[in-house]
C-alpha cells in the first residue's frame, strides 16, 4: 500500500500550538485558561492570582522532574496543556540539566553553549509528545523590551535562544496589552512587538471582560474553533477544486471547441481554469 497521501486527503490537525505574552496585569493566565479542557503547568506560582471560578486542574511545578512525571500520567481528561510561564519553564530545564551535569555551568556561573542544544531538544520532545496525545499547547510568557539602535521592540521573555527555537513551531503568537480600559491581543507582527499568525486569525481581537459567573471561553471561541473550521473549509474547497480538474481532464482529447464550451459551464476556480486550459492547449494546436 502506498504511503503517499493525496493533497485533498491530507489529515487536518485539530489542535494548535501557540504562545501569548504581554504586559503585567492583562490577565494572561486567565485568558490562557479559556483553552478547551485545560491542564495548567504552573511554573510561576501564578494560579493563586486567578479568580477561583476560573481556575483549573494544575501542576504546581517545583522542578522540571514534575513536568516529566506528569507527561507520563493519564491526561485523557484534558484537551489542552497550558504552560505558564515559558521563561520559568526554561529556568527549570536549565537547573535540571546542570544538576545532571555540573560541567554545563562554567566556573564563572554562565551556561555552556551545549546546554542550549539540550533545552531545544527537550522542547522538541515535550511538544512532540503532547501532539502525539492530540493536545493543544499554549505557552504564556512575560514581555521584555529590547533595543536596536533607537528602536525599542517587545518580545516574549526568556533566557538564551529558547524562544526563537519555539517560535518556529508555533501556529500563532499573540501580544496582549491594555488599550485604554480594554484588553486586547494582536497576532500581526509590527515594528513594536513580535507576533505570528500562521492560522489566519483576525489580526486584532478585543478580549471580553469577564463578569462574575461568566464562562471563560475566549480562546475556544476566537482561536480554536475558527482556526479548525477554517482548516476544514480550505480542505473541502481544495477537494472540490481537485474533483473539478479531474472532471475537466476527462473532456480533453475530444473536440477542443466543445471542450472549451464545457469548461465555461463548469464551476471552476481561476486556478482550475488555468490548469485545464494549459493542458487543453498542450493537447491541441490552440
Short mmCIF file of C-alpha atoms in Angstrom, two decimals:
data_model
loop_
_atom_site.label_atom_id
_atom_site.label_comp_id
_atom_site.label_asym_id
_atom_site.label_seq_id
_atom_site.Cartn_x
_atom_site.Cartn_y
_atom_site.Cartn_z
CA UNK A 1 0.00 0.00 0.00
CA UNK A 2 1.33 3.42 -0.95
CA UNK A 3 2.40 5.76 1.86
CA UNK A 4 1.64 8.78 -0.33
CA UNK A 5 -1.41 10.82 0.69
CA UNK A 6 -3.18 12.84 -1.97
CA UNK A 7 -3.25 16.59 -1.35
CA UNK A 8 -7.01 16.72 -0.78
CA UNK A 9 -6.89 13.75 1.62
CA UNK A 10 -4.23 15.08 3.98
CA UNK A 11 -5.33 14.82 7.62
CA UNK A 12 -6.13 18.24 9.06
CA UNK A 13 -4.75 18.90 12.58
CA UNK A 14 -7.47 19.57 15.12
CA UNK A 15 -5.09 21.02 17.70
CA UNK A 16 -2.94 24.14 17.80
CA UNK A 17 0.27 25.26 19.47
CA UNK A 18 0.57 28.89 20.44
CA UNK A 19 2.06 31.47 22.77
CA UNK A 20 0.62 34.60 24.33
CA UNK A 21 2.68 37.22 26.13
CA UNK A 22 2.44 40.80 27.21
CA UNK A 23 2.12 43.39 29.90
CA UNK A 24 1.63 42.53 33.58
CA UNK A 25 -1.95 42.72 34.76
CA UNK A 26 -3.67 41.96 31.45
CA UNK A 27 -4.94 38.58 32.75
CA UNK A 28 -2.73 36.46 30.51
CA UNK A 29 -3.19 33.39 32.70
CA UNK A 30 -6.98 33.73 32.88
CA UNK A 31 -7.09 34.17 29.11
CA UNK A 32 -4.88 31.11 28.64
CA UNK A 33 -7.17 29.05 30.86
CA UNK A 34 -10.01 29.62 28.39
CA UNK A 35 -8.42 26.91 26.23
CA UNK A 36 -10.59 23.78 25.87
CA UNK A 37 -10.37 21.50 28.95
CA UNK A 38 -7.01 22.89 30.15
CA UNK A 39 -4.42 21.46 32.49
CA UNK A 40 -2.17 24.22 33.83
CA UNK A 41 1.56 23.58 34.23
CA UNK A 42 2.21 26.40 36.69
CA UNK A 43 5.92 27.26 36.78
CA UNK A 44 5.28 30.75 38.12
CA UNK A 45 3.01 30.01 41.10
CA UNK A 46 0.51 32.24 39.34
CA UNK A 47 -2.66 30.18 39.60
CA UNK A 48 -3.36 31.69 43.04
CA UNK A 49 -3.78 35.08 41.32
CA UNK A 50 -6.55 33.74 39.08
CA UNK A 51 -10.13 34.16 40.31
CA UNK A 52 -11.23 30.91 41.90
CA UNK A 53 -14.10 30.37 39.46
CA UNK A 54 -11.67 30.41 36.51
CA UNK A 55 -9.03 28.07 37.94
CA UNK A 56 -8.47 24.58 36.56
CA UNK A 57 -6.56 21.44 37.47
CA UNK A 58 -2.95 22.45 37.98
CA UNK A 59 0.57 21.05 38.35
CA UNK A 60 2.41 23.42 40.70
CA UNK A 61 5.93 22.87 39.44
CA UNK A 62 8.88 22.75 41.84
CA UNK A 63 11.35 21.16 39.43
CA UNK A 64 11.42 20.08 35.79
CA UNK A 65 11.07 16.50 37.00
CA UNK A 66 7.47 17.40 37.91
CA UNK A 67 6.83 18.19 34.24
CA UNK A 68 8.48 14.93 33.11
CA UNK A 69 6.42 12.96 35.61
CA UNK A 70 3.06 14.48 34.67
CA UNK A 71 3.72 13.73 30.98
CA UNK A 72 3.65 10.05 31.96
CA UNK A 73 0.28 10.32 33.69
CA UNK A 74 -3.13 9.74 32.14
CA UNK A 75 -4.02 13.12 30.61
CA UNK A 76 -7.12 11.94 28.77
CA UNK A 77 -9.34 14.34 30.76
CA UNK A 78 -7.61 17.35 29.21
CA UNK A 79 -7.67 18.75 25.68
CA UNK A 80 -5.11 21.48 26.29
CA UNK A 81 -1.85 21.92 28.18
CA UNK A 82 -1.13 25.48 29.33
CA UNK A 83 2.45 26.24 30.41
CA UNK A 84 2.74 29.44 32.44
CA UNK A 85 5.34 30.87 32.22
CA UNK A 86 7.61 29.93 29.34
CA UNK A 87 10.58 31.74 30.87
CA UNK A 88 10.36 29.87 34.16
CA UNK A 89 10.00 26.55 32.35
CA UNK A 90 13.34 27.30 30.67
CA UNK A 91 14.85 28.06 34.09
CA UNK A 92 13.63 24.72 35.43
CA UNK A 93 15.10 22.95 32.38
CA UNK A 94 18.45 24.68 32.90
CA UNK A 95 18.50 23.66 36.57
CA UNK A 96 17.54 20.09 35.62
CA UNK A 97 20.36 19.72 33.10
CA UNK A 98 23.04 21.38 35.25
CA UNK A 99 22.10 19.14 38.18
CA UNK A 100 22.64 16.12 35.96
CA UNK A 101 25.87 17.53 34.51
CA UNK A 102 27.50 20.33 36.57
CA UNK A 103 30.02 20.89 33.75
CA UNK A 104 27.23 22.61 31.79
CA UNK A 105 27.68 25.53 34.20
CA UNK A 106 31.03 27.30 33.90
CA UNK A 107 33.13 28.48 36.84
CA UNK A 108 32.03 31.99 36.04
CA UNK A 109 28.38 30.98 36.53
CA UNK A 110 27.40 31.13 32.85
CA UNK A 111 25.89 28.31 30.86
CA UNK A 112 27.93 26.21 28.46
CA UNK A 113 26.67 26.57 24.89
CA UNK A 114 25.93 22.83 24.88
CA UNK A 115 23.05 23.31 27.32
CA UNK A 116 21.00 25.33 24.82
CA UNK A 117 21.06 22.37 22.45
CA UNK A 118 19.69 20.20 25.27
CA UNK A 119 16.95 22.74 26.02
CA UNK A 120 15.99 22.90 22.35
CA UNK A 121 15.85 19.10 22.13
CA UNK A 122 13.78 18.91 25.32
CA UNK A 123 11.23 21.38 23.97
CA UNK A 124 11.04 19.29 20.81
CA UNK A 125 10.43 16.14 22.84
CA UNK A 126 7.83 17.80 25.06
CA UNK A 127 5.80 19.30 22.22
CA UNK A 128 6.06 16.13 20.11
CA UNK A 129 4.73 14.02 22.97
CA UNK A 130 1.81 16.38 23.59
CA UNK A 131 0.96 16.50 19.89
CA UNK A 132 1.03 12.71 19.78
CA UNK A 133 -1.55 12.87 22.58
CA UNK A 134 -3.54 15.31 20.39
CA UNK A 135 -3.35 18.14 22.93
CA UNK A 136 -3.50 21.85 22.26
CA UNK A 137 -0.41 23.56 23.67
CA UNK A 138 -0.34 27.15 24.89
CA UNK A 139 2.71 28.86 26.39
CA UNK A 140 2.31 32.05 28.42
CA UNK A 141 5.23 34.47 28.76
CA UNK A 142 6.10 37.81 30.27
CA UNK A 143 7.31 40.54 27.97
CA UNK A 144 10.70 42.24 27.81
CA UNK A 145 11.99 45.20 25.85
CA UNK A 146 14.97 45.05 23.51
CA UNK A 147 16.77 48.00 21.99
CA UNK A 148 18.02 48.06 18.41
CA UNK A 149 19.65 51.43 17.89
CA UNK A 150 16.96 53.97 18.66
CA UNK A 151 14.17 51.44 18.20
CA UNK A 152 12.64 49.55 21.10
CA UNK A 153 10.70 46.39 20.42
CA UNK A 154 8.87 43.96 22.69
CA UNK A 155 9.29 40.21 22.67
CA UNK A 156 8.50 37.21 24.92
CA UNK A 157 10.84 36.96 27.90
CA UNK A 158 13.20 34.00 28.01
CA UNK A 159 16.84 33.14 28.54
CA UNK A 160 19.15 32.28 25.67
CA UNK A 161 17.80 31.25 22.28
CA UNK A 162 14.97 29.08 23.64
CA UNK A 163 12.22 31.42 22.48
CA UNK A 164 13.48 31.52 18.88
CA UNK A 165 13.50 27.73 18.74
CA UNK A 166 9.91 27.51 19.97
CA UNK A 167 8.59 30.33 17.76
CA UNK A 168 9.45 28.22 14.71
CA UNK A 169 6.93 25.56 15.72
CA UNK A 170 4.09 27.90 16.77
CA UNK A 171 0.80 28.23 14.89
CA UNK A 172 0.28 31.63 16.48
CA UNK A 173 1.86 34.11 18.88
CA UNK A 174 -0.25 36.90 20.32
CA UNK A 175 0.75 40.09 22.15
CA UNK A 176 -1.59 41.12 25.00
CA UNK A 177 -1.90 44.71 26.18
CA UNK A 178 -4.26 47.27 27.64
CA UNK A 179 -5.65 49.84 25.21
CA UNK A 180 -7.43 52.33 27.41
CA UNK A 181 -9.52 50.19 29.71
CA UNK A 182 -9.87 47.31 27.26
CA UNK A 183 -7.65 44.28 26.95
CA UNK A 184 -6.60 43.15 23.50
CA UNK A 185 -4.49 40.53 21.77
CA UNK A 186 -2.72 41.11 18.45
CA UNK A 187 -1.40 38.44 16.11
CA UNK A 188 0.00 40.70 13.40
CA UNK A 189 3.75 41.43 13.76
CA UNK A 190 4.83 45.08 13.67
CA UNK A 191 7.80 47.29 14.48
CA UNK A 192 6.80 47.42 18.16
CA UNK A 193 6.28 43.76 19.06
CA UNK A 194 6.73 40.19 17.84
CA UNK A 195 3.68 38.21 16.73
CA UNK A 196 2.85 35.28 14.46
CA UNK A 197 -0.30 34.24 12.63
CA UNK A 198 0.05 31.03 10.63
CA UNK A 199 -3.59 30.00 11.05
CA UNK A 200 -5.23 33.15 9.65
CA UNK A 201 -6.67 34.57 12.85
CA UNK A 202 -8.02 38.10 12.96
CA UNK A 203 -5.04 40.45 13.34
CA UNK A 204 -6.53 42.13 16.41
CA UNK A 205 -9.10 40.79 18.88
CA UNK A 206 -10.57 42.51 21.92
CA UNK A 207 -10.62 40.28 24.99
CA UNK A 208 -14.02 40.44 26.73
CA UNK A 209 -14.24 41.48 30.36
CA UNK A 210 -15.28 38.51 32.49
CA UNK A 211 -18.15 39.29 34.81
CA UNK A 212 -18.97 37.07 37.78
CA UNK A 213 -20.37 33.69 36.64
CA UNK A 214 -19.40 34.41 33.01
CA UNK A 215 -17.90 31.34 31.26
CA UNK A 216 -14.21 31.75 30.39
CA UNK A 217 -14.25 30.65 26.73
CA UNK A 218 -12.26 33.32 24.84
CA UNK A 219 -9.58 31.02 23.36
CA UNK A 220 -12.17 28.42 22.37
CA UNK A 221 -14.47 30.94 20.69
CA UNK A 222 -11.91 33.18 18.99
CA UNK A 223 -8.88 30.94 18.38
CA UNK A 224 -9.58 27.20 18.46
CA UNK A 225 -12.98 26.90 16.76
CA UNK A 226 -12.30 29.45 13.98
CA UNK A 227 -8.89 28.01 13.11
CA UNK A 228 -10.12 24.41 12.96
CA UNK A 229 -13.20 25.37 10.93
CA UNK A 230 -11.03 27.37 8.54
CA UNK A 231 -8.71 24.41 8.04
CA UNK A 232 -11.65 22.12 7.29
CA UNK A 233 -13.23 24.62 4.91
CA UNK A 234 -9.98 25.09 2.99
CA UNK A 235 -9.56 21.32 2.73
CA UNK A 236 -13.10 20.90 1.38
CA UNK A 237 -12.56 23.68 -1.16
CA UNK A 238 -9.30 22.07 -2.23
CA UNK A 239 -11.02 18.69 -2.65
CA UNK A 240 -13.80 20.33 -4.69
CA UNK A 241 -11.20 22.02 -6.91
CA UNK A 242 -9.34 18.73 -7.48
CA UNK A 243 -12.59 17.00 -8.38
CA UNK A 244 -13.44 19.72 -10.92
CA UNK A 245 -9.98 19.43 -12.51
CA UNK A 246 -10.36 15.65 -12.72
CA UNK A 247 -13.76 16.01 -14.41
CA UNK A 248 -12.35 18.57 -16.84
CA UNK A 249 -9.44 16.32 -17.78
CA UNK A 250 -11.90 13.68 -18.94
CA UNK A 251 -13.05 16.10 -21.65
CA UNK A 252 -9.58 16.83 -23.02
CA UNK A 253 -8.80 14.88 -26.18
CA UNK A 254 -12.25 15.39 -27.66
CA UNK A 255 -13.33 18.32 -29.83
CA UNK A 256 -11.38 21.34 -28.45
CA UNK A 257 -14.14 23.87 -29.08
CA UNK A 258 -16.73 21.65 -27.43
CA UNK A 259 -14.33 21.16 -24.52
CA UNK A 260 -13.92 24.92 -24.10
CA UNK A 261 -17.69 25.36 -24.05
CA UNK A 262 -17.98 22.59 -21.47
CA UNK A 263 -15.34 24.28 -19.30
CA UNK A 264 -17.36 27.51 -19.38
CA UNK A 265 -20.39 25.71 -17.97
CA UNK A 266 -18.38 24.14 -15.12
CA UNK A 267 -17.88 25.84 -11.73
CA UNK A 268 -14.13 26.29 -11.99
CA UNK A 269 -11.86 28.39 -9.80
CA UNK A 270 -9.30 30.63 -11.53
CA UNK A 271 -6.62 28.08 -10.62
CA UNK A 272 -8.60 25.15 -12.06
CA UNK A 273 -9.32 27.13 -15.24
CA UNK A 274 -5.61 27.83 -15.65
CA UNK A 275 -4.64 24.19 -15.17
CA UNK A 276 -7.25 22.84 -17.58
CA UNK A 277 -6.71 25.48 -20.27
CA UNK A 278 -2.96 24.85 -20.22
CA UNK A 279 -3.46 21.08 -20.53
CA UNK A 280 -6.00 21.60 -23.31
CA UNK A 281 -3.55 23.84 -25.21
CA UNK A 282 -0.78 21.28 -24.83
CA UNK A 283 -3.02 18.57 -26.26
CA UNK A 284 -4.14 20.58 -29.31
CA UNK A 285 -2.96 23.26 -31.71
CA UNK A 286 -4.90 26.00 -29.88
#
